[in-house]
PDB file of C-alpha atoms in Angstrom:
ATOM      1  CA  MET A   1     145.998 146.744  60.171  1.00  0.00           C
ATOM      2  CA  PHE A   2     145.538 143.840  57.744  1.00  0.00           C
ATOM      3  CA  TRP A   3     142.249 145.247  56.449  1.00  0.00           C
ATOM      4  CA  PHE A   4     143.753 148.712  56.110  1.00  0.00           C
ATOM      5  CA  VAL A   5     146.609 147.387  53.981  1.00  0.00           C
ATOM      6  CA  LEU A   6     144.204 145.308  51.896  1.00  0.00           C
ATOM      7  CA  ALA A   7     141.875 148.261  51.227  1.00  0.00           C
ATOM      8  CA  LEU A   8     144.815 150.554  50.478  1.00  0.00           C
ATOM      9  CA  ALA A   9     146.348 148.012  48.094  1.00  0.00           C
ATOM     10  CA  LYS A  10     143.050 147.510  46.257  1.00  0.00           C
ATOM     11  CA  GLY A  11     142.688 151.268  45.889  1.00  0.00           C
ATOM     12  CA  ILE A  12     146.211 151.612  44.507  1.00  0.00           C
ATOM     13  CA  VAL A  13     145.694 148.723  42.067  1.00  0.00           C
ATOM     14  CA  GLY A  14     142.463 150.349  40.869  1.00  0.00           C
ATOM     15  CA  LEU A  15     144.227 153.665  40.358  1.00  0.00           C
ATOM     16  CA  LEU A  16     147.086 151.990  38.466  1.00  0.00           C
ATOM     17  CA  ALA A  17     144.600 150.086  36.286  1.00  0.00           C
ATOM     18  CA  TRP A  18     142.856 153.346  35.414  1.00  0.00           C
ATOM     19  CA  LEU A  19     146.142 155.093  34.637  1.00  0.00           C
ATOM     20  CA  ALA A  20     147.264 152.201  32.431  1.00  0.00           C
ATOM     21  CA  LEU A  21     143.994 152.073  30.514  1.00  0.00           C
ATOM     22  CA  VAL A  22     143.780 155.822  30.038  1.00  0.00           C
ATOM     23  CA  GLY A  23     147.436 155.915  29.052  1.00  0.00           C
ATOM     24  CA  GLN A  24     146.711 153.381  26.323  1.00  0.00           C
ATOM     25  CA  GLY A  25     143.782 155.449  25.064  1.00  0.00           C
ATOM     26  CA  HIS A  26     141.018 153.081  26.197  1.00  0.00           C
ATOM     27  CA  HIS A  27     137.548 154.498  26.691  1.00  0.00           C
ATOM     28  CA  LEU A  28     135.944 153.071  29.799  1.00  0.00           C
ATOM     29  CA  PRO A  29     132.187 152.554  29.319  1.00  0.00           C
ATOM     30  CA  SER A  30     130.319 153.813  32.341  1.00  0.00           C
ATOM     31  CA  ILE A  31     127.382 155.948  33.393  1.00  0.00           C
ATOM     32  CA  LEU A  32     129.727 157.862  35.675  1.00  0.00           C
ATOM     33  CA  PRO A  33     132.997 159.054  34.195  1.00  0.00           C
ATOM     34  CA  PRO A  34     135.974 156.972  35.366  1.00  0.00           C
ATOM     35  CA  ALA A  35     137.620 160.171  36.604  1.00  0.00           C
ATOM     36  CA  PHE A  36     134.735 160.503  39.084  1.00  0.00           C
ATOM     37  CA  ARG A  37     135.430 157.003  40.413  1.00  0.00           C
ATOM     38  CA  VAL A  38     139.130 157.820  40.714  1.00  0.00           C
ATOM     39  CA  ALA A  39     138.300 161.039  42.569  1.00  0.00           C
ATOM     40  CA  MET A  40     136.037 159.148  44.980  1.00  0.00           C
ATOM     41  CA  LEU A  41     138.669 156.449  45.393  1.00  0.00           C
ATOM     42  CA  GLY A  42     141.269 159.087  46.217  1.00  0.00           C
ATOM     43  CA  ALA A  43     138.979 160.998  48.555  1.00  0.00           C
ATOM     44  CA  PHE A  44     137.859 158.001  50.612  1.00  0.00           C
ATOM     45  CA  VAL A  45     141.048 155.933  50.620  1.00  0.00           C
ATOM     46  CA  GLY A  46     143.320 158.975  50.854  1.00  0.00           C
ATOM     47  CA  GLY A  47     141.287 160.624  53.590  1.00  0.00           C
ATOM     48  CA  GLY A  48     140.991 157.369  55.487  1.00  0.00           C
ATOM     49  CA  ALA A  49     144.716 156.692  55.199  1.00  0.00           C
ATOM     50  CA  ALA A  50     145.431 160.172  56.567  1.00  0.00           C
ATOM     51  CA  LEU A  51     143.158 159.513  59.558  1.00  0.00           C
ATOM     52  CA  VAL A  52     144.724 156.116  60.252  1.00  0.00           C
ATOM     53  CA  ALA A  53     148.270 157.423  59.875  1.00  0.00           C
ATOM     54  CA  GLY A  54     147.656 160.478  62.023  1.00  0.00           C
ATOM     55  CA  SER A  55     145.517 158.880  64.719  1.00  0.00           C
ATOM     56  CA  ARG A  56     148.275 157.285  66.808  1.00  0.00           C
ATOM     57  CA  LYS A  57     146.256 156.093  69.820  1.00  0.00           C
ATOM     58  CA  ASP A  58     142.978 157.838  68.975  1.00  0.00           C
ATOM     59  CA  VAL A  59     140.673 154.830  68.494  1.00  0.00           C
ATOM     60  CA  PRO A  60     137.685 156.756  67.070  1.00  0.00           C
ATOM     61  CA  ALA A  61     139.819 158.537  64.444  1.00  0.00           C
ATOM     62  CA  ARG A  62     141.563 155.313  63.453  1.00  0.00           C
ATOM     63  CA  SER A  63     138.227 153.456  63.235  1.00  0.00           C
ATOM     64  CA  LEU A  64     136.664 156.201  61.124  1.00  0.00           C
ATOM     65  CA  GLY A  65     139.723 156.192  58.866  1.00  0.00           C
ATOM     66  CA  MET A  66     139.288 152.447  58.445  1.00  0.00           C
ATOM     67  CA  VAL A  67     135.632 152.936  57.486  1.00  0.00           C
ATOM     68  CA  PHE A  68     136.678 155.452  54.821  1.00  0.00           C
ATOM     69  CA  CYS A  69     139.425 153.189  53.413  1.00  0.00           C
ATOM     70  CA  LEU A  70     137.300 150.066  53.398  1.00  0.00           C
ATOM     71  CA  PHE A  71     134.341 151.817  51.816  1.00  0.00           C
ATOM     72  CA  GLY A  72     136.542 153.629  49.305  1.00  0.00           C
ATOM     73  CA  SER A  73     137.993 150.360  48.029  1.00  0.00           C
ATOM     74  CA  ILE A  74     134.714 149.607  46.226  1.00  0.00           C
ATOM     75  CA  PHE A  75     135.450 152.448  43.787  1.00  0.00           C
ATOM     76  CA  ALA A  76     138.367 150.379  42.469  1.00  0.00           C
ATOM     77  CA  ASP A  77     136.085 147.564  41.282  1.00  0.00           C
ATOM     78  CA  PRO A  78     134.634 149.229  38.157  1.00  0.00           C
ATOM     79  CA  LEU A  79     138.122 150.371  37.190  1.00  0.00           C
ATOM     80  CA  LEU A  80     139.488 146.854  37.530  1.00  0.00           C
ATOM     81  CA  ALA A  81     136.523 145.182  35.834  1.00  0.00           C
ATOM     82  CA  VAL A  82     137.249 146.773  32.453  1.00  0.00           C
ATOM     83  CA  ILE A  83     140.845 145.591  32.230  1.00  0.00           C
ATOM     84  CA  PRO A  84     141.145 143.904  28.820  1.00  0.00           C
ATOM     85  CA  HIS A  85     141.219 140.112  28.741  1.00  0.00           C
ATOM     86  CA  GLU A  86     144.670 139.352  27.361  1.00  0.00           C
ATOM     87  CA  SER A  87     145.774 136.150  29.087  1.00  0.00           C
ATOM     88  CA  PRO A  88     144.233 133.576  31.421  1.00  0.00           C
ATOM     89  CA  ALA A  89     146.774 134.467  34.137  1.00  0.00           C
ATOM     90  CA  TRP A  90     145.869 138.167  33.909  1.00  0.00           C
ATOM     91  CA  ILE A  91     142.158 137.349  34.062  1.00  0.00           C
ATOM     92  CA  LEU A  92     142.752 135.200  37.149  1.00  0.00           C
ATOM     93  CA  ALA A  93     144.741 137.984  38.870  1.00  0.00           C
ATOM     94  CA  ARG A  94     142.092 140.578  38.032  1.00  0.00           C
ATOM     95  CA  ASP A  95     139.271 138.318  39.214  1.00  0.00           C
ATOM     96  CA  LEU A  96     141.129 137.581  42.446  1.00  0.00           C
ATOM     97  CA  VAL A  97     141.533 141.291  43.214  1.00  0.00           C
ATOM     98  CA  LEU A  98     137.866 141.879  42.332  1.00  0.00           C
ATOM     99  CA  ALA A  99     136.828 139.041  44.662  1.00  0.00           C
ATOM    100  CA  ILE A 100     138.568 140.669  47.615  1.00  0.00           C
ATOM    101  CA  SER A 101     135.969 142.816  49.350  1.00  0.00           C
ATOM    102  CA  PRO A 102     137.447 144.763  52.251  1.00  0.00           C
ATOM    103  CA  VAL A 103     134.170 146.714  52.388  1.00  0.00           C
ATOM    104  CA  THR A 104     132.615 143.776  54.265  1.00  0.00           C
ATOM    105  CA  MET A 105     134.539 144.918  57.350  1.00  0.00           C
ATOM    106  CA  VAL A 106     132.874 148.371  57.410  1.00  0.00           C
ATOM    107  CA  PRO A 107     130.257 147.373  60.036  1.00  0.00           C
ATOM    108  CA  LEU A 108     133.009 146.234  62.425  1.00  0.00           C
ATOM    109  CA  TYR A 109     134.975 149.452  62.211  1.00  0.00           C
ATOM    110  CA  PHE A 110     131.844 151.603  62.219  1.00  0.00           C
ATOM    111  CA  TRP A 111     130.787 149.831  65.418  1.00  0.00           C
ATOM    112  CA  ARG A 112     134.217 150.488  66.949  1.00  0.00           C
ATOM    113  CA  PHE A 113     133.957 154.138  65.995  1.00  0.00           C
ATOM    114  CA  ALA A 114     130.433 154.496  67.384  1.00  0.00           C
ATOM    115  CA  TRP A 115     131.310 152.709  70.625  1.00  0.00           C
ATOM    116  CA  GLU A 116     134.348 154.910  71.291  1.00  0.00           C
ATOM    117  CA  PHE A 117     133.060 158.286  70.035  1.00  0.00           C
ATOM    118  CA  PRO A 118     133.072 160.774  71.636  1.00  0.00           C
ATOM    119  CA  ARG A 119     133.924 158.544  74.594  1.00  0.00           C
ATOM    120  CA  ARG A 120     133.074 155.040  75.663  1.00  0.00           C
ATOM    121  CA  GLN A 121     129.864 154.808  77.696  1.00  0.00           C
ATOM    122  CA  PRO A 122     129.879 151.381  79.328  1.00  0.00           C
ATOM    123  CA  ALA A 123     126.564 151.996  81.100  1.00  0.00           C
ATOM    124  CA  LEU A 124     124.733 151.764  77.763  1.00  0.00           C
ATOM    125  CA  LEU A 125     125.261 148.018  77.372  1.00  0.00           C
ATOM    126  CA  PRO A 126     126.004 145.042  79.599  1.00  0.00           C
ATOM    127  CA  SER A 127     129.752 144.605  80.057  1.00  0.00           C
ATOM    128  CA  TRP A 128     129.865 141.492  77.851  1.00  0.00           C
ATOM    129  CA  ALA A 129     127.968 143.046  74.912  1.00  0.00           C
ATOM    130  CA  PRO A 130     130.613 145.246  73.217  1.00  0.00           C
ATOM    131  CA  ARG A 131     133.089 142.374  72.949  1.00  0.00           C
ATOM    132  CA  GLN A 132     130.405 140.054  71.577  1.00  0.00           C
ATOM    133  CA  ILE A 133     129.226 142.645  69.053  1.00  0.00           C
ATOM    134  CA  ASP A 134     132.836 143.081  67.920  1.00  0.00           C
ATOM    135  CA  ARG A 135     133.211 139.294  67.449  1.00  0.00           C
ATOM    136  CA  VAL A 136     129.931 138.907  65.588  1.00  0.00           C
ATOM    137  CA  LEU A 137     130.784 141.740  63.199  1.00  0.00           C
ATOM    138  CA  LEU A 138     134.277 140.356  62.598  1.00  0.00           C
ATOM    139  CA  VAL A 139     132.870 136.925  61.744  1.00  0.00           C
ATOM    140  CA  ALA A 140     130.176 138.454  59.532  1.00  0.00           C
ATOM    141  CA  GLY A 141     132.795 140.496  57.672  1.00  0.00           C
ATOM    142  CA  LEU A 142     134.998 137.469  57.155  1.00  0.00           C
TER     143      LEU A 142
END
């Protein structure tokens, strides 16, 4: 749940940064229009949040929702990166949010999804392997 909240928060901060900059009339230099990034942010984080919220005890749906949210959080980065440099404290806060990369946990949740979907098949791997794979991916993401 921690990673879900982190990805969701980063997405919301990116959206708020975009709204603030657009509201102030700033033009955001980019190959892709910022509205495209906001749409992708909304699609991935919003869709993922809907899957997580609606999944209850459905592990594959919750894991897939996590993949969407975690992946979608990267669309916030370009929106946050163009925040004007006004004060050292603001720069530090922006850089801290940019340094947080929930997307590094995608392999863990993708593994969980793949292992559980459409149903767990324990005969595919030795009994110790799924737990070890989960641990390795968690450590790698951290």
